[in-house]
mmCIF file of C-alpha atoms and ligand atoms in Angstrom:
data_model
loop_
_atom_site.group_PDB
_atom_site.id
_atom_site.type_symbol
_atom_site.label_atom_id
_atom_site.label_comp_id
_atom_site.label_asym_id
_atom_site.label_seq_id
_atom_site.Cartn_x
_atom_site.Cartn_y
_atom_site.Cartn_z
ATOM 1 C CA MET A 7 107.051 86.587 102.869
ATOM 2 C CA THR A 8 103.769 88.036 104.118
ATOM 3 C CA ILE A 9 101.205 89.642 101.823
ATOM 4 C CA LEU A 10 99.849 92.929 103.189
ATOM 5 C CA ASP A 11 96.209 92.111 102.541
ATOM 6 C CA GLY A 12 94.416 95.402 101.917
ATOM 7 C CA ASN A 13 91.138 93.641 101.129
ATOM 8 C CA HIS A 14 91.127 91.916 104.513
ATOM 9 C CA ILE A 15 92.253 94.924 106.576
ATOM 10 C CA SER A 16 89.913 97.333 104.790
ATOM 11 C CA ALA A 17 86.987 94.949 105.445
ATOM 12 C CA LEU A 18 87.896 94.971 109.167
ATOM 13 C CA ILE A 19 88.039 98.781 109.186
ATOM 14 C CA LYS A 20 84.717 99.083 107.350
ATOM 15 C CA ALA A 21 83.111 96.733 109.913
ATOM 16 C CA GLU A 22 84.548 98.917 112.720
ATOM 17 C CA LEU A 23 83.178 102.043 111.017
ATOM 18 C CA LYS A 24 79.769 100.423 110.541
ATOM 19 C CA ALA A 25 79.619 99.610 114.271
ATOM 20 C CA GLU A 26 80.529 103.233 115.093
ATOM 21 C CA VAL A 27 77.804 104.531 112.770
ATOM 22 C CA GLU A 28 75.256 102.251 114.440
ATOM 23 C CA LYS A 29 76.354 103.548 117.833
ATOM 24 C CA ARG A 30 75.914 107.145 116.623
ATOM 25 C CA LEU A 31 72.428 106.371 115.340
ATOM 26 C CA SER A 32 71.458 104.686 118.627
ATOM 27 C CA PHE A 33 72.331 107.978 120.378
ATOM 28 C CA GLY A 34 70.097 109.862 117.932
ATOM 29 C CA LYS A 35 73.056 111.358 116.065
ATOM 30 C CA LYS A 36 73.188 111.833 112.301
ATOM 31 C CA ARG A 37 74.571 109.432 109.714
ATOM 32 C CA PRO A 38 77.954 110.448 108.262
ATOM 33 C CA HIS A 39 77.419 111.769 104.730
ATOM 34 C CA LEU A 40 80.052 111.884 101.969
ATOM 35 C CA ALA A 41 79.518 113.915 98.785
ATOM 36 C CA ALA A 42 81.617 112.974 95.748
ATOM 37 C CA VAL A 43 81.853 115.185 92.678
ATOM 38 C CA LEU A 44 82.852 113.617 89.375
ATOM 39 C CA VAL A 45 83.504 115.864 86.389
ATOM 40 C CA GLY A 46 83.628 114.196 82.963
ATOM 41 C CA ASN A 47 83.654 110.496 82.146
ATOM 42 C CA ASP A 48 87.193 109.236 82.681
ATOM 43 C CA GLY A 49 86.835 105.438 83.056
ATOM 44 C CA ALA A 50 89.274 105.038 85.944
ATOM 45 C CA SER A 51 87.770 107.972 87.888
ATOM 46 C CA GLU A 52 84.263 106.529 87.394
ATOM 47 C CA THR A 53 85.442 103.221 88.841
ATOM 48 C CA TYR A 54 87.146 104.833 91.864
ATOM 49 C CA VAL A 55 84.183 107.060 92.679
ATOM 50 C CA GLY A 56 81.822 104.095 92.232
ATOM 51 C CA HIS A 57 83.857 102.084 94.792
ATOM 52 C CA LYS A 58 83.845 105.023 97.225
ATOM 53 C CA VAL A 59 80.056 105.468 97.036
ATOM 54 C CA LYS A 60 79.374 101.715 97.303
ATOM 55 C CA SER A 61 81.670 101.348 100.327
ATOM 56 C CA CYS A 62 79.884 104.225 102.060
ATOM 57 C CA GLU A 63 76.568 102.498 101.633
ATOM 58 C CA GLN A 64 77.949 99.183 102.945
ATOM 59 C CA ALA A 65 79.082 100.896 106.165
ATOM 60 C CA GLY A 66 75.794 102.735 106.705
ATOM 61 C CA PHE A 67 77.033 106.160 105.559
ATOM 62 C CA SER A 68 74.916 108.365 103.324
ATOM 63 C CA SER A 69 76.505 109.289 100.025
ATOM 64 C CA THR A 70 75.713 111.731 97.269
ATOM 65 C CA LEU A 71 77.322 111.470 93.851
ATOM 66 C CA ILE A 72 77.244 114.632 91.761
ATOM 67 C CA ARG A 73 78.081 113.985 88.124
ATOM 68 C CA LEU A 74 78.959 116.953 85.947
ATOM 69 C CA SER A 75 79.785 117.063 82.254
ATOM 70 C CA THR A 76 83.314 117.632 80.910
ATOM 71 C CA GLU A 77 82.127 121.066 79.689
ATOM 72 C CA THR A 78 81.395 122.261 83.249
ATOM 73 C CA THR A 79 83.132 125.599 83.830
ATOM 74 C CA GLU A 80 85.395 126.345 86.761
ATOM 75 C CA PHE A 81 82.808 128.852 88.023
ATOM 76 C CA GLN A 82 80.031 126.233 87.913
ATOM 77 C CA LEU A 83 82.168 123.720 89.791
ATOM 78 C CA ILE A 84 83.038 126.321 92.437
ATOM 79 C CA GLU A 85 79.307 126.988 92.887
ATOM 80 C CA GLU A 86 78.620 123.221 93.310
ATOM 81 C CA VAL A 87 81.350 122.951 95.948
ATOM 82 C CA LYS A 88 80.017 126.017 97.793
ATOM 83 C CA LYS A 89 76.536 124.452 97.885
ATOM 84 C CA LEU A 90 78.040 121.353 99.519
ATOM 85 C CA ASN A 91 80.054 123.540 101.931
ATOM 86 C CA ASN A 92 76.818 125.223 103.006
ATOM 87 C CA ASN A 93 74.766 122.021 103.290
ATOM 88 C CA PRO A 94 74.828 121.053 106.995
ATOM 89 C CA ASP A 95 73.982 117.406 106.243
ATOM 90 C CA ILE A 96 77.183 116.928 104.191
ATOM 91 C CA ASP A 97 80.171 116.033 106.390
ATOM 92 C CA GLY A 98 82.817 115.283 103.766
ATOM 93 C CA ILE A 99 83.384 116.504 100.197
ATOM 94 C CA ILE A 100 85.670 115.002 97.573
ATOM 95 C CA VAL A 101 86.174 116.226 94.038
ATOM 96 C CA GLN A 102 87.691 113.374 92.063
ATOM 97 C CA LEU A 103 90.964 114.259 90.340
ATOM 98 C CA PRO A 104 92.153 114.728 87.653
ATOM 99 C CA LEU A 105 89.836 117.529 86.514
ATOM 100 C CA PRO A 106 89.459 118.658 82.886
ATOM 101 C CA LYS A 107 92.375 120.906 81.855
ATOM 102 C CA HIS A 108 90.309 124.130 81.824
ATOM 103 C CA ILE A 109 89.616 123.826 85.569
ATOM 104 C CA SER A 110 92.280 124.681 88.151
ATOM 105 C CA GLU A 111 92.570 121.828 90.654
ATOM 106 C CA ASP A 112 94.227 124.185 93.154
ATOM 107 C CA ILE A 113 91.306 126.644 93.033
ATOM 108 C CA ILE A 114 88.725 123.863 93.463
ATOM 109 C CA ILE A 115 90.602 122.227 96.351
ATOM 110 C CA GLU A 116 90.885 125.603 98.101
ATOM 111 C CA THR A 117 87.129 126.127 97.726
ATOM 112 C CA ILE A 118 86.348 123.042 99.839
ATOM 113 C CA LEU A 119 85.997 123.961 103.531
ATOM 114 C CA PRO A 120 89.010 122.496 105.376
ATOM 115 C CA GLU A 121 86.671 120.856 107.913
ATOM 116 C CA LYS A 122 84.897 118.999 105.079
ATOM 117 C CA ASP A 123 88.108 118.251 103.115
ATOM 118 C CA VAL A 124 88.191 114.499 103.817
ATOM 119 C CA ASP A 125 90.767 113.991 101.014
ATOM 120 C CA GLY A 126 93.181 116.145 103.046
ATOM 121 C CA PHE A 127 94.225 118.074 99.920
ATOM 122 C CA HIS A 128 93.438 121.626 101.139
ATOM 123 C CA PRO A 129 96.592 123.664 101.941
ATOM 124 C CA ILE A 130 95.334 124.036 105.543
ATOM 125 C CA ASN A 131 95.245 120.246 106.001
ATOM 126 C CA ALA A 132 98.531 119.756 104.115
ATOM 127 C CA GLY A 133 100.129 122.380 106.377
ATOM 128 C CA ARG A 134 98.699 120.825 109.530
ATOM 129 C CA LEU A 135 100.147 117.448 108.525
ATOM 130 C CA LEU A 136 103.564 119.016 107.920
ATOM 131 C CA ILE A 137 103.734 120.623 111.365
ATOM 132 C CA GLY A 138 102.160 117.723 113.262
ATOM 133 C CA GLN A 139 98.748 119.259 113.970
ATOM 134 C CA ASP A 140 95.506 117.309 113.859
ATOM 135 C CA GLY A 141 93.652 117.517 110.532
ATOM 136 C CA PHE A 142 92.720 115.298 107.605
ATOM 137 C CA VAL A 143 95.523 113.089 106.268
ATOM 138 C CA PRO A 144 95.164 112.088 102.581
ATOM 139 C CA ALA A 145 93.586 108.648 102.365
ATOM 140 C CA THR A 146 96.288 106.773 100.424
ATOM 141 C CA PRO A 147 99.210 107.588 102.741
ATOM 142 C CA ALA A 148 96.899 107.113 105.750
ATOM 143 C CA GLY A 149 96.044 103.653 104.358
ATOM 144 C CA ILE A 150 99.737 102.767 104.035
ATOM 145 C CA ILE A 151 100.340 103.800 107.662
ATOM 146 C CA GLU A 152 97.345 101.740 108.789
ATOM 147 C CA LEU A 153 98.661 98.631 106.968
ATOM 148 C CA ILE A 154 102.099 99.058 108.571
ATOM 149 C CA GLU A 155 100.455 99.405 111.976
ATOM 150 C CA ARG A 156 98.057 96.479 111.652
ATOM 151 C CA TYR A 157 100.915 94.155 110.576
ATOM 152 C CA ASN A 158 103.170 95.492 113.394
ATOM 153 C CA ILE A 159 105.961 96.391 110.983
ATOM 154 C CA GLU A 160 108.915 98.059 112.728
ATOM 155 C CA THR A 161 109.622 101.566 111.395
ATOM 156 C CA SER A 162 111.831 103.217 114.040
ATOM 157 C CA GLY A 163 115.323 103.915 112.702
ATOM 158 C CA LYS A 164 114.540 102.145 109.418
ATOM 159 C CA HIS A 165 115.504 103.604 106.061
ATOM 160 C CA CYS A 166 112.297 104.327 104.157
ATOM 161 C CA VAL A 167 112.736 105.160 100.478
ATOM 162 C CA VAL A 168 109.769 106.756 98.702
ATOM 163 C CA ILE A 169 109.662 106.940 94.892
ATOM 164 C CA GLY A 170 107.333 109.711 93.680
ATOM 165 C CA ARG A 171 106.832 113.228 95.048
ATOM 166 C CA SER A 172 103.116 113.862 94.436
ATOM 167 C CA ASN A 173 101.009 115.949 96.806
ATOM 168 C CA ILE A 174 98.591 113.018 97.145
ATOM 169 C CA VAL A 175 101.061 110.252 98.098
ATOM 170 C CA GLY A 176 104.839 110.844 97.947
ATOM 171 C CA LYS A 177 105.093 114.080 99.935
ATOM 172 C CA PRO A 178 102.572 113.191 102.684
ATOM 173 C CA ILE A 179 103.897 109.630 103.216
ATOM 174 C CA SER A 180 107.430 111.079 103.592
ATOM 175 C CA VAL A 181 106.149 113.369 106.351
ATOM 176 C CA LEU A 182 104.236 110.551 108.064
ATOM 177 C CA MET A 183 107.148 108.090 108.020
ATOM 178 C CA SER A 184 109.562 110.656 109.433
ATOM 179 C CA ARG A 185 107.315 112.019 112.213
ATOM 180 C CA LYS A 186 107.891 111.164 115.879
ATOM 181 C CA GLY A 187 106.374 107.950 117.241
ATOM 182 C CA TYR A 188 104.955 104.781 115.707
ATOM 183 C CA PRO A 189 104.487 104.296 112.785
ATOM 184 C CA GLY A 190 107.239 106.800 112.019
ATOM 185 C CA ASP A 191 110.719 107.618 113.321
ATOM 186 C CA ALA A 192 112.101 106.388 109.987
ATOM 187 C CA THR A 193 114.924 107.990 108.017
ATOM 188 C CA VAL A 194 113.238 108.999 104.786
ATOM 189 C CA THR A 195 114.698 109.469 101.306
ATOM 190 C CA LEU A 196 112.310 110.954 98.743
ATOM 191 C CA CYS A 197 113.231 109.991 95.171
ATOM 192 C CA HIS A 198 111.706 111.202 91.910
ATOM 193 C CA SER A 199 112.174 111.283 88.152
ATOM 194 C CA ARG A 200 115.375 113.372 88.426
ATOM 195 C CA SER A 201 117.018 111.141 91.039
ATOM 196 C CA THR A 202 120.274 109.658 89.779
ATOM 197 C CA ASN A 203 121.448 106.122 90.633
ATOM 198 C CA LEU A 204 117.959 105.247 91.816
ATOM 199 C CA SER A 205 118.801 101.531 92.191
ATOM 200 C CA SER A 206 121.685 102.308 94.554
ATOM 201 C CA ILE A 207 119.211 104.194 96.782
ATOM 202 C CA THR A 208 116.360 101.680 96.640
ATOM 203 C CA GLN A 209 118.807 98.846 97.452
ATOM 204 C CA GLN A 210 119.326 100.518 100.842
ATOM 205 C CA ALA A 211 115.608 100.652 101.640
ATOM 206 C CA ASP A 212 114.265 98.685 104.599
ATOM 207 C CA ILE A 213 110.854 100.030 103.560
ATOM 208 C CA LEU A 214 110.270 100.881 99.896
ATOM 209 C CA ILE A 215 107.139 102.847 98.953
ATOM 210 C CA VAL A 216 106.539 103.213 95.224
ATOM 211 C CA ALA A 217 104.045 105.781 93.894
ATOM 212 C CA LEU A 218 105.199 106.461 90.382
ATOM 213 C CA GLY A 219 102.543 105.158 87.976
ATOM 214 C CA ILE A 220 104.951 103.165 85.780
ATOM 215 C CA PRO A 221 103.936 99.480 85.586
ATOM 216 C CA ASN A 222 106.565 96.972 86.803
ATOM 217 C CA PHE A 223 109.177 99.715 87.299
ATOM 218 C CA VAL A 224 110.731 98.148 90.412
ATOM 219 C CA THR A 225 112.628 94.959 89.611
ATOM 220 C CA ILE A 226 114.235 92.401 91.914
ATOM 221 C CA GLU A 227 117.741 93.922 91.612
ATOM 222 C CA MET A 228 116.449 97.214 93.034
ATOM 223 C CA VAL A 229 115.207 95.667 96.281
ATOM 224 C CA LYS A 230 117.151 94.782 99.443
ATOM 225 C CA GLN A 231 116.740 91.241 100.846
ATOM 226 C CA ASP A 232 113.772 91.176 103.314
ATOM 227 C CA ALA A 233 112.604 94.716 102.541
ATOM 228 C CA VAL A 234 108.997 95.811 103.114
ATOM 229 C CA VAL A 235 107.589 96.798 99.710
ATOM 230 C CA ILE A 236 104.476 98.989 99.353
ATOM 231 C CA ASP A 237 103.158 99.393 95.809
ATOM 232 C CA VAL A 238 100.828 102.360 95.233
ATOM 233 C CA GLY A 239 100.729 102.010 91.420
ATOM 234 C CA ILE A 240 97.434 101.116 89.753
ATOM 235 C CA THR A 241 97.837 101.520 86.006
ATOM 236 C CA ARG A 242 95.263 100.049 83.661
ATOM 237 C CA THR A 243 97.103 97.816 81.180
ATOM 238 C CA ALA A 244 95.601 96.022 78.189
ATOM 239 C CA THR A 245 94.969 92.286 78.449
ATOM 240 C CA THR A 246 92.951 89.643 76.647
ATOM 241 C CA THR A 247 92.330 87.708 79.877
ATOM 242 C CA THR A 248 89.552 89.918 81.323
ATOM 243 C CA LYS A 249 86.112 90.915 80.026
ATOM 244 C CA SER A 250 86.909 94.617 80.410
ATOM 245 C CA GLY A 251 90.045 94.265 78.254
ATOM 246 C CA TYR A 252 92.331 95.697 80.926
ATOM 247 C CA LYS A 253 93.890 94.747 84.245
ATOM 248 C CA LEU A 254 95.430 96.760 87.062
ATOM 249 C CA THR A 255 99.215 96.649 87.192
ATOM 250 C CA GLY A 256 101.382 97.938 90.014
ATOM 251 C CA ASP A 257 104.701 99.791 89.898
ATOM 252 C CA VAL A 258 106.488 96.735 91.337
ATOM 253 C CA ASN A 259 107.243 93.540 89.443
ATOM 254 C CA TYR A 260 105.375 91.446 92.001
ATOM 255 C CA ALA A 261 106.317 87.994 90.647
ATOM 256 C CA GLU A 262 110.051 88.736 91.071
ATOM 257 C CA VAL A 263 110.125 91.079 94.061
ATOM 258 C CA SER A 264 107.783 89.002 96.248
ATOM 259 C CA LYS A 265 110.500 86.304 96.375
ATOM 260 C CA LYS A 266 112.974 88.673 98.008
ATOM 261 C CA CYS A 267 110.980 90.831 100.434
ATOM 262 C CA SER A 268 109.520 90.244 103.917
ATOM 263 C CA PHE A 269 106.185 92.024 103.272
ATOM 264 C CA ILE A 270 104.564 93.185 100.031
ATOM 265 C CA THR A 271 101.263 94.729 98.940
ATOM 266 C CA PRO A 272 99.575 93.068 95.939
ATOM 267 C CA VAL A 273 97.933 95.033 93.117
ATOM 268 C CA PRO A 274 94.970 94.945 93.169
ATOM 269 C CA GLY A 275 94.041 94.246 96.794
ATOM 270 C CA GLY A 276 96.795 96.138 98.610
ATOM 271 C CA VAL A 277 96.823 99.913 99.012
ATOM 272 C CA GLY A 278 93.716 100.573 96.817
ATOM 273 C CA PRO A 279 91.054 99.228 99.207
ATOM 274 C CA MET A 280 92.864 100.868 102.143
ATOM 275 C CA THR A 281 92.475 104.268 100.462
ATOM 276 C CA ILE A 282 88.705 103.882 100.411
ATOM 277 C CA ALA A 283 88.557 102.685 104.036
ATOM 278 C CA MET A 284 90.603 105.704 105.178
ATOM 279 C CA LEU A 285 88.436 108.134 103.204
ATOM 280 C CA MET A 286 85.458 106.763 105.116
ATOM 281 C CA LYS A 287 87.357 107.021 108.399
ATOM 282 C CA ASN A 288 88.020 110.692 107.597
ATOM 283 C CA THR A 289 84.320 111.226 106.807
ATOM 284 C CA LEU A 290 83.291 109.736 110.161
ATOM 285 C CA LYS A 291 85.884 111.982 111.854
ATOM 286 C CA ALA A 292 84.428 115.041 110.095
ATOM 287 C CA CYS A 293 80.958 114.002 111.285
ATOM 288 C CA ASN A 294 82.124 113.338 114.875
ATOM 289 C CA THR A 295 83.837 116.735 115.030
ATOM 290 C CA LYS A 296 80.481 118.478 114.492
ATOM 291 C CA ASP A 297 78.705 116.762 117.431
HETATM 292 N N1 LIG B 305 92.585 110.886 92.150
HETATM 293 C C1 LIG B 305 93.491 109.917 92.455
HETATM 294 N N2 LIG B 305 93.481 109.674 93.773
HETATM 295 C C2 LIG B 305 92.556 110.493 94.319
HETATM 296 C C3 LIG B 305 92.079 110.681 95.642
HETATM 297 O O1 LIG B 305 92.543 110.060 96.625
HETATM 298 N N3 LIG B 305 91.100 111.605 95.793
HETATM 299 C C4 LIG B 305 90.602 112.318 94.746
HETATM 300 N N4 LIG B 305 89.658 113.216 95.001
HETATM 301 N N5 LIG B 305 91.014 112.169 93.509
HETATM 302 C C5 LIG B 305 91.996 111.241 93.292
#
């Protein structure tokens, strides 16, 4: 069994990005600049945005964090996004989700200029991905693809089962795994909360991608011998063993499943760090496109 080490691979990618930034600067070009907007004070969102901003700095990117109160209106948030759209120094914009209930996520996402939408959530980028055009691919599925590629995992003709149909992970990874070429050319089954006989489907998976948000949902009986298992879940669960009082738990029962599979991502240290590395890669791409 091989652990798909997201910490190691993301560190390699960040070093590659840092070298590219230095090359840009040596040619007199601008530093890539990511703007992150955080509305409210959700603990998990604060942590994710904090990691994104810190990683940018480590790789020599500029970053701007805009913190807004939970009471921010939809109109005010739209105005903030428009300011970032119109600021030529900002290459990439992310608005951390989820947003407070009184703000429409769809409206905010559609306000971000597609060429600055480094999360790849805008309908233009989602559409481009679907029809195989170049655009921004959401960072989590892009990170999964990068892991598969860097570990040379065979995907052609394989049965890839995805659990979860979100716009951020399940839907885009299904498109990526079924597209022509490597990594891709897989036969994809997209499962969700209404799927019946889920175990009978997951047992046929050569590659199992789980993005459900239910801790330890996938047990050993659900997994085929020597499957590749990618765990996107990161739920905070209570524990007495850490200072913070919580730990991150994946959707896969790692202790059991790791004994049966050929490759597996740990939680934490699997897909999570890859997401951040790919967000930065998208930001550099947005910056390069403007040269
Ligand atoms: N919330 C959970 N994942 C993401 C992400 O990748 N980007 C943003 N903006 N919000 C998220």
